[in-house]
Tab-separated table of C-alpha atoms in Angstrom:
chain	number	residue	atom	x	y	z
A	1	MET	CA	0.000	0.000	0.000
A	2	GLU	CA	1.423	3.411	-0.925
A	3	SER	CA	0.323	6.970	-0.272
A	4	THR	CA	1.467	10.148	-1.918
A	5	LYS	CA	2.013	13.392	-0.042
A	6	LYS	CA	3.549	16.488	-1.635
A	7	GLY	CA	5.171	14.443	-4.372
A	8	LEU	CA	6.664	11.833	-2.005
A	9	THR	CA	5.694	8.205	-2.200
A	10	MET	CA	5.565	6.457	1.158
A	11	ARG	CA	5.165	2.749	1.736
A	12	ASN	CA	2.705	1.824	4.444
A	13	ASP	CA	3.063	-1.952	4.347
A	14	HIS	CA	6.250	-1.987	6.527
A	15	THR	CA	8.174	-4.158	4.106
A	16	ILE	CA	11.853	-3.622	3.557
A	17	GLY	CA	12.566	-2.143	0.169
A	18	ARG	CA	15.362	-3.197	-2.154
A	19	ARG	CA	17.281	0.059	-1.552
A	20	ALA	CA	17.234	-0.481	2.206
A	21	VAL	CA	18.611	-3.991	1.792
A	22	LEU	CA	21.352	-2.764	-0.553
A	23	ALA	CA	22.270	0.092	1.819
A	24	ALA	CA	22.512	-2.308	4.754
A	25	ALA	CA	24.644	-4.715	2.742
A	26	ALA	CA	26.977	-1.884	1.741
A	27	ALA	CA	27.364	-0.800	5.385
A	28	LEU	CA	28.070	-4.292	6.710
A	29	PRO	CA	31.827	-4.380	5.955
A	30	PHE	CA	32.236	-0.994	7.665
A	31	LEU	CA	30.317	-2.131	10.752
A	32	LEU	CA	32.283	-5.371	11.005
A	33	SER	CA	35.597	-3.497	10.759
A	34	MET	CA	34.729	-1.336	13.786
A	35	PRO	CA	36.320	-2.353	17.098
A	36	ALA	CA	34.025	-4.451	19.294
A	37	TRP	CA	33.754	-1.721	21.930
A	38	ALA	CA	32.424	0.729	19.322
A	39	ARG	CA	29.724	-1.690	18.213
A	40	ALA	CA	28.808	-2.873	21.690
A	41	GLU	CA	28.262	0.318	23.629
A	42	ALA	CA	28.538	4.044	23.706
A	43	LEU	CA	30.733	4.974	26.660
A	44	PRO	CA	30.018	8.135	28.658
A	45	LEU	CA	32.076	11.295	28.380
A	46	VAL	CA	35.056	11.605	30.730
A	47	THR	CA	35.754	15.221	31.677
A	48	VAL	CA	39.344	15.568	32.885
A	49	THR	CA	40.490	18.634	34.805
A	50	LYS	CA	44.255	18.983	34.947
A	51	ASP	CA	47.096	21.448	35.254
A	52	PRO	CA	47.999	22.689	31.746
A	53	SER	CA	51.660	21.719	32.160
A	54	CYS	CA	51.120	18.129	33.376
A	55	GLY	CA	52.525	15.578	30.921
A	56	CYS	CA	51.545	12.413	32.788
A	57	CYS	CA	47.908	13.555	32.677
A	58	ASP	CA	48.148	13.539	28.883
A	59	GLY	CA	49.397	9.933	29.047
A	60	TRP	CA	46.398	8.932	31.183
A	61	ILE	CA	44.029	10.722	28.803
A	62	ALA	CA	45.543	8.787	25.880
A	63	HIS	CA	44.967	5.529	27.825
A	64	ILE	CA	41.301	6.400	28.451
A	65	GLU	CA	40.740	7.413	24.821
A	66	ALA	CA	42.388	4.197	23.587
A	67	ALA	CA	39.847	2.305	25.719
A	68	GLY	CA	37.039	4.008	23.794
A	69	PHE	CA	35.969	6.745	26.196
A	70	PRO	CA	35.256	10.153	24.717
A	71	VAL	CA	37.256	12.771	26.633
A	72	ARG	CA	36.927	16.493	27.268
A	73	VAL	CA	39.965	18.176	28.811
A	74	VAL	CA	39.727	21.235	31.046
A	75	ASP	CA	43.049	22.933	31.816
A	76	SER	CA	42.976	24.682	35.183
A	77	ASP	CA	45.501	26.387	37.426
A	78	ASP	CA	43.327	25.477	40.452
A	79	VAL	CA	42.537	21.751	40.274
A	80	PHE	CA	42.535	21.494	44.089
A	81	SER	CA	39.361	23.593	44.418
A	82	LEU	CA	37.591	21.100	42.154
A	83	LYS	CA	38.885	18.168	44.220
A	84	GLU	CA	37.494	19.765	47.387
A	85	ARG	CA	34.144	20.548	45.747
A	86	LEU	CA	33.805	16.958	44.477
A	87	GLY	CA	34.694	15.436	47.865
A	88	VAL	CA	38.094	13.912	47.102
A	89	PRO	CA	39.815	13.321	50.465
A	90	ALA	CA	43.199	15.069	50.708
A	91	GLU	CA	45.017	11.768	51.323
A	92	LEU	CA	43.686	10.344	48.019
A	93	THR	CA	44.628	13.206	45.703
A	94	SER	CA	46.727	12.885	42.585
A	95	CYS	CA	47.565	15.184	39.698
A	96	HIS	CA	44.248	15.203	37.782
A	97	THR	CA	40.554	14.722	38.493
A	98	ALA	CA	37.958	13.315	36.121
A	99	GLU	CA	34.182	13.144	36.185
A	100	VAL	CA	32.274	10.365	34.438
A	101	ASP	CA	28.592	9.497	34.631
A	102	GLY	CA	28.118	10.842	38.175
A	103	TYR	CA	31.395	9.495	39.578
A	104	VAL	CA	34.746	11.112	40.352
A	105	VAL	CA	37.951	9.473	39.112
A	106	GLU	CA	41.062	10.744	40.874
A	107	GLY	CA	44.474	10.023	39.425
A	108	HIS	CA	45.830	7.301	37.163
A	109	VAL	CA	42.909	4.839	37.416
A	110	PRO	CA	42.963	2.174	34.659
A	111	ALA	CA	40.142	2.219	32.106
A	112	ALA	CA	39.196	-1.343	33.124
A	113	ALA	CA	38.442	-0.151	36.668
A	114	ILE	CA	36.295	2.695	35.313
A	115	ARG	CA	34.350	0.268	33.097
A	116	ARG	CA	33.756	-1.978	36.121
A	117	LEU	CA	32.657	1.018	38.211
A	118	LEU	CA	30.127	2.010	35.556
A	119	ALA	CA	28.871	-1.572	35.159
A	120	GLU	CA	28.505	-2.318	38.880
A	121	ARG	CA	27.453	1.204	40.005
A	122	PRO	CA	28.584	0.800	43.650
A	123	SER	CA	27.565	3.346	46.243
A	124	GLY	CA	30.368	5.869	46.591
A	125	THR	CA	31.799	9.094	45.257
A	126	GLY	CA	34.317	7.500	42.925
A	127	LEU	CA	37.665	5.833	42.416
A	128	ALA	CA	41.117	7.074	43.359
A	129	ILE	CA	44.754	6.131	43.125
A	130	PRO	CA	46.662	8.377	45.511
A	131	GLY	CA	49.964	9.695	44.207
A	132	MET	CA	51.361	8.526	40.899
A	133	PRO	CA	52.376	4.828	41.081
A	134	ALA	CA	55.049	3.713	38.617
A	135	GLY	CA	53.509	1.739	35.772
A	136	SER	CA	49.955	3.002	36.225
A	137	PRO	CA	48.354	4.421	33.050
A	138	GLY	CA	50.135	7.677	32.250
A	139	MET	CA	53.048	6.718	34.499
A	140	ASP	CA	54.098	3.774	32.342
A	141	PHE	CA	57.465	5.051	31.172
A	142	SER	CA	59.972	2.890	29.291
A	143	GLY	CA	62.614	1.436	31.586
A	144	VAL	CA	60.561	1.984	34.751
A	145	GLU	CA	59.524	-1.172	36.585
A	146	PRO	CA	55.775	-1.053	37.376
A	147	GLU	CA	54.754	-1.351	41.008
A	148	PRO	CA	51.527	-2.925	42.297
A	149	TYR	CA	48.929	-0.432	43.487
A	150	GLU	CA	45.364	-0.318	44.741
A	151	VAL	CA	42.387	1.412	43.179
A	152	LEU	CA	40.241	2.714	46.024
A	153	LEU	CA	36.476	3.268	46.069
A	154	PHE	CA	35.824	6.316	48.213
A	155	GLY	CA	32.757	8.040	49.603
A	156	PRO	CA	31.588	7.926	53.184
A	157	THR	CA	34.145	5.127	53.627
A	158	THR	CA	37.173	4.031	51.598
A	159	GLN	CA	37.767	0.464	50.469
A	160	THR	CA	39.904	-1.420	47.967
A	161	PHE	CA	38.158	-1.721	44.594
A	162	GLY	CA	40.981	-3.638	42.883
A	163	ARG	CA	44.729	-4.297	42.802
A	164	TYR	CA	46.671	-3.551	39.620
A	165	LEU	CA	50.080	-3.887	38.068
A	166	GLY	CA	50.279	-1.494	35.159
A	167	ALA	CA	46.825	-1.384	33.588
A	168	GLN	CA	46.090	-5.046	34.445
A	169	GLU	CA	44.153	-6.212	37.471
A	170	ILE	CA	46.052	-8.696	39.641
């Protein structure tokens, strides 16, 4: 069944036309060549606030982007005011602070821990890695031996969320 409106022909029988099938077939190789994470989900925006001169922050941002997260960077000369406003305890601070889907991410937290946080949605303010552990994302310099570190879930209380060596959970 077809109807005509202002010179346009519209199909009302809900069948798939030949052009639609051809367009889908043409798009299939493109869709299959996309990384699995791009096909599977749209990850939320990560807004990173950092000092404009911090190089290790740029390394962490590259790690997060490589994991598929879209990133917006805010350079600020007063990152500590943001940390206070977002409730990051002084003993958990690091060089940069990120916000993602209602959570705070403080420091060089691996993308895998952020994905788990977003999947499990635990009660808390966010994740933190105090300081800048050697081998953590953004601190993974050639010739430097990575050290094990803990990712902490903080909020009213603080607890271990995972143990990592480099970007891998151990």
